[in-house]
Each structure stands twice: as structure tokens, then as C-alpha cells.
mmCIF file of C-alpha atoms in Angstrom:
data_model
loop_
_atom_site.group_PDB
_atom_site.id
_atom_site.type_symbol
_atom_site.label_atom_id
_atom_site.label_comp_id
_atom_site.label_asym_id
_atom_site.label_seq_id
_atom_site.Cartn_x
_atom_site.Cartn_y
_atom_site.Cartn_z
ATOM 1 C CA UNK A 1 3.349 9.954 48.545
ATOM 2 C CA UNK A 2 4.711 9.504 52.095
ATOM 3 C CA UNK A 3 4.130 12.880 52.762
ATOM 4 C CA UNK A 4 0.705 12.196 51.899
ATOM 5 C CA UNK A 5 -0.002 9.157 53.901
ATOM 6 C CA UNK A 6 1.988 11.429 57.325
ATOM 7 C CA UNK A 7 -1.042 14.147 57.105
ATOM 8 C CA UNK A 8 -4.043 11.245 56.620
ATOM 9 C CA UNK A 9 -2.182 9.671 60.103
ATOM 10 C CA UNK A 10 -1.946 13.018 61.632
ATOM 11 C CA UNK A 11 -5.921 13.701 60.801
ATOM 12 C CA UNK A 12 -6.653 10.656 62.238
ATOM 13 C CA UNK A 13 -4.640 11.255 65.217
ATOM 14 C CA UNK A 14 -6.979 14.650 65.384
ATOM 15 C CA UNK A 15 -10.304 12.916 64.593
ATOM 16 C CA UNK A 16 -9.749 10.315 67.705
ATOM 17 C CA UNK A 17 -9.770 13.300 70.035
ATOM 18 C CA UNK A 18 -13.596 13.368 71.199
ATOM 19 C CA UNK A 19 -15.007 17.064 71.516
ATOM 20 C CA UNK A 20 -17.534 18.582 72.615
ATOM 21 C CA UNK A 21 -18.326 16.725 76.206
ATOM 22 C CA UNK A 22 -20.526 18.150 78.193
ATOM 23 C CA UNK A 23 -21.389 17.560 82.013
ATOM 24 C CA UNK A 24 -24.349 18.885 84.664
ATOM 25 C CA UNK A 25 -24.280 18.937 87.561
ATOM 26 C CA UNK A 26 -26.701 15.906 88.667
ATOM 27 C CA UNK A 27 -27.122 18.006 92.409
ATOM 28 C CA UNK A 28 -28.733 20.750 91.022
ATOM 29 C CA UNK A 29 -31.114 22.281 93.956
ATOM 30 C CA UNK A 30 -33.462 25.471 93.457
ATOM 31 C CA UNK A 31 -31.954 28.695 94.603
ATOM 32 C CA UNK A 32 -28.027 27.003 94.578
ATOM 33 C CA UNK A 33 -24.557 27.107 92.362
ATOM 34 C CA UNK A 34 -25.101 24.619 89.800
ATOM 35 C CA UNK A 35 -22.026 23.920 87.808
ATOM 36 C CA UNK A 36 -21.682 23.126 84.000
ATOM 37 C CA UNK A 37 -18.792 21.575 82.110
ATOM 38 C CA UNK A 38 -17.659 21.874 78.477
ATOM 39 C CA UNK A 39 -14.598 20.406 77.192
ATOM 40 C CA UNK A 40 -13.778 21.955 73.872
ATOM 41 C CA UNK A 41 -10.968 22.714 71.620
ATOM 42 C CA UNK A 42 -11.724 25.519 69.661
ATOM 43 C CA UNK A 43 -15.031 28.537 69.505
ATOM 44 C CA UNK A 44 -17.302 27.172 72.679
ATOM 45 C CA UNK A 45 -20.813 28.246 72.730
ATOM 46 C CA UNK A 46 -22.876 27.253 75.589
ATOM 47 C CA UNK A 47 -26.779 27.546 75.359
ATOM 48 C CA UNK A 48 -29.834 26.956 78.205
ATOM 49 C CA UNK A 49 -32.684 25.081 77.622
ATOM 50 C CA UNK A 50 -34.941 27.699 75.253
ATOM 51 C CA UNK A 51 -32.358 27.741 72.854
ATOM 52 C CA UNK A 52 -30.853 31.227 73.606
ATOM 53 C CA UNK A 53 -26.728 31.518 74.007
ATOM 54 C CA UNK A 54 -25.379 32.082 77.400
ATOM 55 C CA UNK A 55 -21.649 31.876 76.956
ATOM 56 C CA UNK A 56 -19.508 32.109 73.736
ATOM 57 C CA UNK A 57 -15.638 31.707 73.916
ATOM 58 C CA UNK A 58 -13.692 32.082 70.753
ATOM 59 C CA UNK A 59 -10.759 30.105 71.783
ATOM 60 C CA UNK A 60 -9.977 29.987 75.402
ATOM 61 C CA UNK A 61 -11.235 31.047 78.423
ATOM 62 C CA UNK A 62 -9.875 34.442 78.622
ATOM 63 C CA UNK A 63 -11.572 35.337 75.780
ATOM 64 C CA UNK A 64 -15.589 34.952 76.434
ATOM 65 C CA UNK A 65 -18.319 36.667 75.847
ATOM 66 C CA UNK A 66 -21.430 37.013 78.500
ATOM 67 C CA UNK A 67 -24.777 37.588 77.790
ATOM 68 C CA UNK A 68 -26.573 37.341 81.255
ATOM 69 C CA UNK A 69 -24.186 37.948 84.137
ATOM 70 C CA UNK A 70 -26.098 38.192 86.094
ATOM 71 C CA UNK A 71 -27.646 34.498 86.515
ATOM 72 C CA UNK A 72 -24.321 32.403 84.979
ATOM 73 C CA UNK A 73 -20.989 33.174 84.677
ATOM 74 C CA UNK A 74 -17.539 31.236 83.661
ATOM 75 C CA UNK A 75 -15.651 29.958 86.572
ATOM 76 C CA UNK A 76 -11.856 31.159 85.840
ATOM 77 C CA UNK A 77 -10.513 29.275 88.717
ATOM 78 C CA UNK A 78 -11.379 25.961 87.487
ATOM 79 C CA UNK A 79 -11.564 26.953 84.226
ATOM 80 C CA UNK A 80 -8.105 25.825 81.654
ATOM 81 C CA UNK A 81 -6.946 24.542 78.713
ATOM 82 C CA UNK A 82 -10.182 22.791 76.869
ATOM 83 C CA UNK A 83 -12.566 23.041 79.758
ATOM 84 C CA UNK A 84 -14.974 25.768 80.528
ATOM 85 C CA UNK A 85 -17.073 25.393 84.040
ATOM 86 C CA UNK A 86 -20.097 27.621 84.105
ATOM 87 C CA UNK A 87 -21.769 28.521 87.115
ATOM 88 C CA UNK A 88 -25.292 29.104 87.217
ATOM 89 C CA UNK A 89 -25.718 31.305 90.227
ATOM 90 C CA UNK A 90 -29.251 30.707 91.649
ATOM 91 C CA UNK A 91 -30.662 27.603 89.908
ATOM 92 C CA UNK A 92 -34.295 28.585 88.663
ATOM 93 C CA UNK A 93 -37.240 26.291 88.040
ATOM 94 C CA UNK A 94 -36.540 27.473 84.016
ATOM 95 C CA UNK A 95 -32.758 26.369 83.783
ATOM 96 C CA UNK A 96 -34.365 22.770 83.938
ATOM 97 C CA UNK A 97 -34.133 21.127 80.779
ATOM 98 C CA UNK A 98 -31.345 20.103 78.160
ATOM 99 C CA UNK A 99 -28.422 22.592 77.739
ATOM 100 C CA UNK A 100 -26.042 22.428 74.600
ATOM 101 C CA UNK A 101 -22.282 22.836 73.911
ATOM 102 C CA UNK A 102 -21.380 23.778 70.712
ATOM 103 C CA UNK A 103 -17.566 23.236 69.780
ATOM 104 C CA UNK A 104 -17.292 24.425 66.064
ATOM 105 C CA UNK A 105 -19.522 22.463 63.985
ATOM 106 C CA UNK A 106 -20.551 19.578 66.745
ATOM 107 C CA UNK A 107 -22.498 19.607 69.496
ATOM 108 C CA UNK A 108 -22.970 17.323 72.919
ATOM 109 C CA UNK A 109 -26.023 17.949 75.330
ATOM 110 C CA UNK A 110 -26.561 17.242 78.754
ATOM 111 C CA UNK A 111 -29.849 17.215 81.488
ATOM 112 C CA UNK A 112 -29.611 19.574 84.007
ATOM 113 C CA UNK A 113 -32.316 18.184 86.615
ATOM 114 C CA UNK A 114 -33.529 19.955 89.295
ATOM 115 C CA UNK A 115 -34.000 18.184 92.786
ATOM 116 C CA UNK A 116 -37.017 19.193 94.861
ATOM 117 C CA UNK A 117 -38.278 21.927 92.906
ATOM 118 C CA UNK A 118 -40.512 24.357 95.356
ATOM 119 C CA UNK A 119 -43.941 25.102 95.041
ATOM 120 C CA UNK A 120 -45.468 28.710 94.367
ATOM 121 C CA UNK A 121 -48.059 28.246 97.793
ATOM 122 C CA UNK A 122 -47.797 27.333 100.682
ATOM 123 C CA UNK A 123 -47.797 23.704 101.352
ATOM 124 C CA UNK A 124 -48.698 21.471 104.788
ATOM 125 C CA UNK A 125 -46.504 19.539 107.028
ATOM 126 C CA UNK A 126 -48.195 16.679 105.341
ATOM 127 C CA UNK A 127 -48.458 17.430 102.058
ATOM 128 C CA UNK A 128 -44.716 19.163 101.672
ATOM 129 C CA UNK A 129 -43.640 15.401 103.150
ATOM 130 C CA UNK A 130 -45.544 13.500 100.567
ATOM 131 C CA UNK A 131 -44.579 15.693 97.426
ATOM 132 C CA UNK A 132 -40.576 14.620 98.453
ATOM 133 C CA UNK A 133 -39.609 11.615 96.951
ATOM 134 C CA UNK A 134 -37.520 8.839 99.155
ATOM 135 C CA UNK A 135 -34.835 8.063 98.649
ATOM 136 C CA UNK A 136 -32.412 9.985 95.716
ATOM 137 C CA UNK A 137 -29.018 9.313 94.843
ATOM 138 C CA UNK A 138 -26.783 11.606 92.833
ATOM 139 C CA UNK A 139 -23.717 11.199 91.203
ATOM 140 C CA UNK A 140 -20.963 13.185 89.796
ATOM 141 C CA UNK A 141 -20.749 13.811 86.356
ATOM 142 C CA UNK A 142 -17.223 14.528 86.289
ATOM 143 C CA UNK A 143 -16.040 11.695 88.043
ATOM 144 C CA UNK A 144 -11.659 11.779 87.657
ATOM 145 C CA UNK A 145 -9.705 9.089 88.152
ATOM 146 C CA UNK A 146 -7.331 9.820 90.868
ATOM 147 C CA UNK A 147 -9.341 12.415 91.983
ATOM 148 C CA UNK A 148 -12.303 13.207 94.528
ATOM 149 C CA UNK A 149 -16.171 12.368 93.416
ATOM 150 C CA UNK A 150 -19.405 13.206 95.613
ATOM 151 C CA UNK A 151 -21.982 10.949 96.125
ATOM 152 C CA UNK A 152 -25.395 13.128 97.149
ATOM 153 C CA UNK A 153 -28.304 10.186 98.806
ATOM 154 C CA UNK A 154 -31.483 12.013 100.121
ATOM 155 C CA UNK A 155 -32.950 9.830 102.855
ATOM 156 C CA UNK A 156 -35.500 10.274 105.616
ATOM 157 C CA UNK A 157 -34.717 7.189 107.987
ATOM 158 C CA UNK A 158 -31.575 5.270 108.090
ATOM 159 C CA UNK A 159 -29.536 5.117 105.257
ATOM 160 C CA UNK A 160 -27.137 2.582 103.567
ATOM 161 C CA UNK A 161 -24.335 3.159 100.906
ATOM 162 C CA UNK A 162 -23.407 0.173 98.461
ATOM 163 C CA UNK A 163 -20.888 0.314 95.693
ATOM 164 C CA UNK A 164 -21.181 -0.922 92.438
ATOM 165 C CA UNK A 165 -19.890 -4.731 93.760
ATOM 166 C CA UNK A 166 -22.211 -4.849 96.316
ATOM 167 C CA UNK A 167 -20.511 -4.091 99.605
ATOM 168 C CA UNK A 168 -21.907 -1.626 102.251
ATOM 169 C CA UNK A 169 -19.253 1.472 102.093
ATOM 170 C CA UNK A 170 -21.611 3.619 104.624
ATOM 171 C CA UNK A 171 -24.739 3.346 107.191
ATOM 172 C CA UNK A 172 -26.308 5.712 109.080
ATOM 173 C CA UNK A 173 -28.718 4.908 111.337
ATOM 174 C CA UNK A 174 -31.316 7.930 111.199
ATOM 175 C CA UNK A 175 -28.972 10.984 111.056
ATOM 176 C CA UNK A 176 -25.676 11.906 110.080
ATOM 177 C CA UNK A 177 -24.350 11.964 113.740
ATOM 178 C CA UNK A 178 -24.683 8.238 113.626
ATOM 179 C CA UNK A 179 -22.767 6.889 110.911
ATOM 180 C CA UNK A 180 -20.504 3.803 110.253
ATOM 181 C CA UNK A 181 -17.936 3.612 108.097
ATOM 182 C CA UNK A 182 -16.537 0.342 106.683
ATOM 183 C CA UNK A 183 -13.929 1.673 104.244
ATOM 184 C CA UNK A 184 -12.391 5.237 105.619
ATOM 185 C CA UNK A 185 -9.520 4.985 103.988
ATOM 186 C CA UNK A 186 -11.378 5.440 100.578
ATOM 187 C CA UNK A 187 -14.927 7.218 101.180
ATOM 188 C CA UNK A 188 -16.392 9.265 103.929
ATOM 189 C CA UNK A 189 -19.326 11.302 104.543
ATOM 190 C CA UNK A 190 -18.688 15.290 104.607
ATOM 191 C CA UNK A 191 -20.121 16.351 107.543
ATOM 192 C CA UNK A 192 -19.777 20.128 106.221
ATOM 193 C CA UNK A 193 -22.164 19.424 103.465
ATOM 194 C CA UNK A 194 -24.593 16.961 104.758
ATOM 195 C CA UNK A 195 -27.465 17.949 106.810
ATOM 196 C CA UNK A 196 -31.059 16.757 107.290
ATOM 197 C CA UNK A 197 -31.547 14.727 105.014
ATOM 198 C CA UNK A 198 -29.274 14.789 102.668
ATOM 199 C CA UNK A 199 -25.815 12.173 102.532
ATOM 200 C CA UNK A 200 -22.872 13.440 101.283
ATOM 201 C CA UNK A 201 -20.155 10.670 100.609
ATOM 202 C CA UNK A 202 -16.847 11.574 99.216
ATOM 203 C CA UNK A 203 -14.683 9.710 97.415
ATOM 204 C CA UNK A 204 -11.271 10.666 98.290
ATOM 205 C CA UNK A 205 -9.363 9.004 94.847
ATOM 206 C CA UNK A 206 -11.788 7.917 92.244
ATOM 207 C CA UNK A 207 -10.670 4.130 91.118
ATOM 208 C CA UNK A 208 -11.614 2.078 87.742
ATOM 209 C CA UNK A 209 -13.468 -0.186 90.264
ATOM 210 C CA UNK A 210 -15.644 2.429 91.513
ATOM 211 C CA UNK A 211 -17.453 2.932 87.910
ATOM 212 C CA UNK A 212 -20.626 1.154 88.074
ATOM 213 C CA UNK A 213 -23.884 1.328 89.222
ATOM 214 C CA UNK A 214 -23.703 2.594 93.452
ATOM 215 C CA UNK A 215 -27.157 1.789 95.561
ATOM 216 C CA UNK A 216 -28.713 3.819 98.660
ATOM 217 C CA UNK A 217 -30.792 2.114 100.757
ATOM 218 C CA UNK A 218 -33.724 3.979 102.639
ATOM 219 C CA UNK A 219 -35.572 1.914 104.819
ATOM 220 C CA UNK A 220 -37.519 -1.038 102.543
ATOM 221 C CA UNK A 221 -36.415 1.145 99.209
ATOM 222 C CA UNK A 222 -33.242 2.136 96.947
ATOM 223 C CA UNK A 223 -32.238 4.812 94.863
ATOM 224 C CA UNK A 224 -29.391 3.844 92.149
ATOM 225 C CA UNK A 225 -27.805 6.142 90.424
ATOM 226 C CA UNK A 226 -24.539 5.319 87.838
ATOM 227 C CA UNK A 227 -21.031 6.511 88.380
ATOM 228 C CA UNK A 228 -18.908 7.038 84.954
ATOM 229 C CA UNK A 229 -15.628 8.026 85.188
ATOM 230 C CA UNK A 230 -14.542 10.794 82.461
ATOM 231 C CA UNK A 231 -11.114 9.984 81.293
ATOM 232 C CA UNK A 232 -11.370 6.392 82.847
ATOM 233 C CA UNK A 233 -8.482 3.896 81.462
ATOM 234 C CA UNK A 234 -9.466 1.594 78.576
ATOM 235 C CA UNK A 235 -7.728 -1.553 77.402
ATOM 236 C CA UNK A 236 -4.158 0.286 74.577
ATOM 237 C CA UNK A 237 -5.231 3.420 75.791
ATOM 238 C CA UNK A 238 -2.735 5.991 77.419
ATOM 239 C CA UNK A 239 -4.486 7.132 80.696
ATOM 240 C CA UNK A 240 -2.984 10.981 80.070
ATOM 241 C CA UNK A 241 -4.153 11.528 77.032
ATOM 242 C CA UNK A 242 -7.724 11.526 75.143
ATOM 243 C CA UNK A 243 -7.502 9.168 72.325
ATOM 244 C CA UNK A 244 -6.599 5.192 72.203
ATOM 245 C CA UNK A 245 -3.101 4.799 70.967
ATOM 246 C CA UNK A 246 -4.283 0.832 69.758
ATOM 247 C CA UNK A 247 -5.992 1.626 66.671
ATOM 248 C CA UNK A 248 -3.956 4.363 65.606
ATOM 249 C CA UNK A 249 -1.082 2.274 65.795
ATOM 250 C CA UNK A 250 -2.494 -0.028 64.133
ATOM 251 C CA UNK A 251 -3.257 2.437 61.440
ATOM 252 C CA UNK A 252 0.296 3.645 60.987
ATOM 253 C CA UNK A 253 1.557 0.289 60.543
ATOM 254 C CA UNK A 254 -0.708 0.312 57.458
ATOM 255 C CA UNK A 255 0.446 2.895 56.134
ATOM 256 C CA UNK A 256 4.257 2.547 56.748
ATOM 257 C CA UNK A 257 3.568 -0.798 54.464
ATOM 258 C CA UNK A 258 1.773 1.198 51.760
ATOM 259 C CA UNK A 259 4.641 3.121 51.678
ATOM 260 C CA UNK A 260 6.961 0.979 51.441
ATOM 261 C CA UNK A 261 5.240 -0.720 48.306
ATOM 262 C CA UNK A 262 4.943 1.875 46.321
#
């Protein structure tokens, strides 16, 4: 009977464990690497928008099957254990749309949106200005604790960061040149990456505090955009692993008394 009671615990232990996750790349831009991430624990298959199977890994990374290397391909480098990063090499209008993970006999799904999606003619000045909208703010999917997480704003006059609580974390006044930043030690803007218009603010080790909704200002408007943390520490739950220790305990107490009746 106990021996009975030790498998139910360790299936439970099992069934805590959350697969498949899936996360897109919320950046994606026409023409650009666009990034993909499945966290699975057993036969992966990843499939695009109409339906048809891109990736299939039987049970880890080195063993994967491509069917169109030539637009997407698995990322080895940042590629281990449970998670597979695909990398879409030249984002096309058609990748747009809601891609699936299968892991066995479940399934998780996730929006891959394209910003700023070009036009087949030529446009004006004046009418390529209008068609962009002011301002965006993108988020990591795959936000860590502990580790780094890019904030993307798209801005075409002075732009202001907020975090979640409110407080002003960046401003720059109408280019990156002419920033301010009010919390250095934490975030700054990545010169390397931003240009034009586009804001890129790093966050150099992702905190519990910085989940939330974050807030770029542009001129009279404001783009939001929602920062989840993947992993992030809940109340009884071990940070280093992926399933809360609280009810499981709670569960083997139950059953060490059931033993112990009978």
C-alpha cells in the first residue's frame, strides 16, 4: 500500500511540472531574426501559423528534424536541456500569426506580431509617416529573473520610460544622443541597438519588482506594454525549480497519514 501511495506522490510531483511554454519574440520586424522559445520535456514539434511543421525534436536538441532551412532553424547555442530557441531568419509578412508547440500530447501557442509591416508600393514622405503608429512598446517574453530583459519603445519626439510603480527610469529628449538616466545602476539604453526611432532599454538583472505593467511616453500619448517574468518566485515555491513545493507537501503529509492508518 505504501508503495502505492510513493508512485501517486511521485506523479504528482511530475504533473506540477508545466510543459509546453511557448514564447515570441514581441520585436519581431520584417526582414530580421525573430526568435522562438519552447520549453519541453519530451518529442517537441514546432508549427507556423498555416498549420504546417517546421521543427520536430524527438527528445533533445541534438536530435531534430528540419523541414525548411532555409527560413528557420534551431539555435544550438542557446539551445539546452528542455528549451529549444528557433530562429526565423528573415521575418516574412506570412510568419505573422499564432505558432504552436506541441510537447507530446499538449500544446501552448503564442502571437508572433509583426511591427511595421512594409508595403508592396511605394509610399510618400507623408503617407509612410501616417501609416506608423506612435508610440510602441515591446517587451520580452522571456523575461529571467536575475538575468537581462529588453525593453523596445518606438517614438518620434521625446520619449519617457516608466516602470510598473510609476517612476521615470529613462527620458530622452528627441533622440537617443540626449538621454537621462535616473536609475543606471539597474537599466540603460543600448546605444548599439537603438537608432531613429526606436528605444532600446536594458535591464541589466531582471527583479520580482520589475513584473508589471512598464509605460512609454511619446509626446501627449503612451504605449504600455506588460512585463512577466518566466520562472518568477511565488509565495512556497523553490525559485530553481519549476513546480511549488507548498502543495505537494502538503500532499505527502496526506498520504504519510493514510499510511500510517492502514
Amino acid at each position: 500500500m505504501a508503495g502505492l501511495y510513493l508512485v501517486v506522490l511521485l506523479v504528482a510531483f511530475k504533473d506540477a511540472t508545466a510543459y509546453p511554454e511557448l514564447y515570441v519574440d514581441d520585436t519581431a520586424v520584417l526582414g530580421q531574426r525573430t526568435s522562438l522559445r519552447c520549453i519541453c520535456d519530451g518529442a517537441m514539434t514546432l508549427k507556423e501559423p498555416k498549420g504546417t511543421t517546421v521543427l520536430h525534436c524527438k527528445s533533445s536538441t541534438s536530435g531534430c528534424l528540419n523541414n525548411n532551412e532555409d527560413h528557420i532553424f534551431l539555435d544550438r547555442n542557446k539551445s539546452e536541456g528542455e528549451t529549444y530557441v528557433a530562429v526565423i531568419k528573415e521575418t516574412r509578412a506570412q510568419d505573422e500569426g499564432e505558432w504552436r508547440c506541441q510537447c507530446g500530447d499538449k500544446e501552448a501557442t503564442a502571437t508572433l506580431r509583426v511591427q511595421r509591416k512594409g508595403s508592396t508600393g511605394p509610399q510618400a514622405p507623408s503617407e509612410s509617416k501616417n501609416a506608423t503608429a506612435y508610440p510602441a512598446l515591446f517587451v520580452g517574453d522571456t523575461a529571467v529573473l536575475g538575468q537581462r530583459t529588453s525593453l523596445r519603445c518606438i517614438c518620434d519626439g521625446a520619449m519617457t520610460l516608466k516602470e510598473p510603480k510609476g517612476t521615470t527610469v529613462l527620458h530622452c529628449k528627441s533622440s537617443t544622443s540626449g538621454c537621462l538616466n535616473n536609475n543606471e545602476d539597474h537599466i540603460f539604453l543600448d546605444r548599439n541597438k537603438s537608432e531613429g526611432e526606436t528605444y532600446v532599454a536594458v535591464i541589466k538583472e531582471t527583479r520580482a519588482q520589475d513584473e508589471g505593467e512598464w509605460r512609454c511616453q511619446c509626446g501627449d500619448k503612451e504605449a504600455t506594454a506588460t512585463l512577466r517574468l518566466h520562472g518568477s518566485p511565488h509565495p512556497f515555491t523553490d525559485s530553481n525549480s519549476s513546480f511549488c513545493i507548498y502543495p505537494c507537501f502538503k500532499l505527502l503529509m496526506f498520504l504519510l497519514l493514510l499510511v500510517y492508518l492502514t
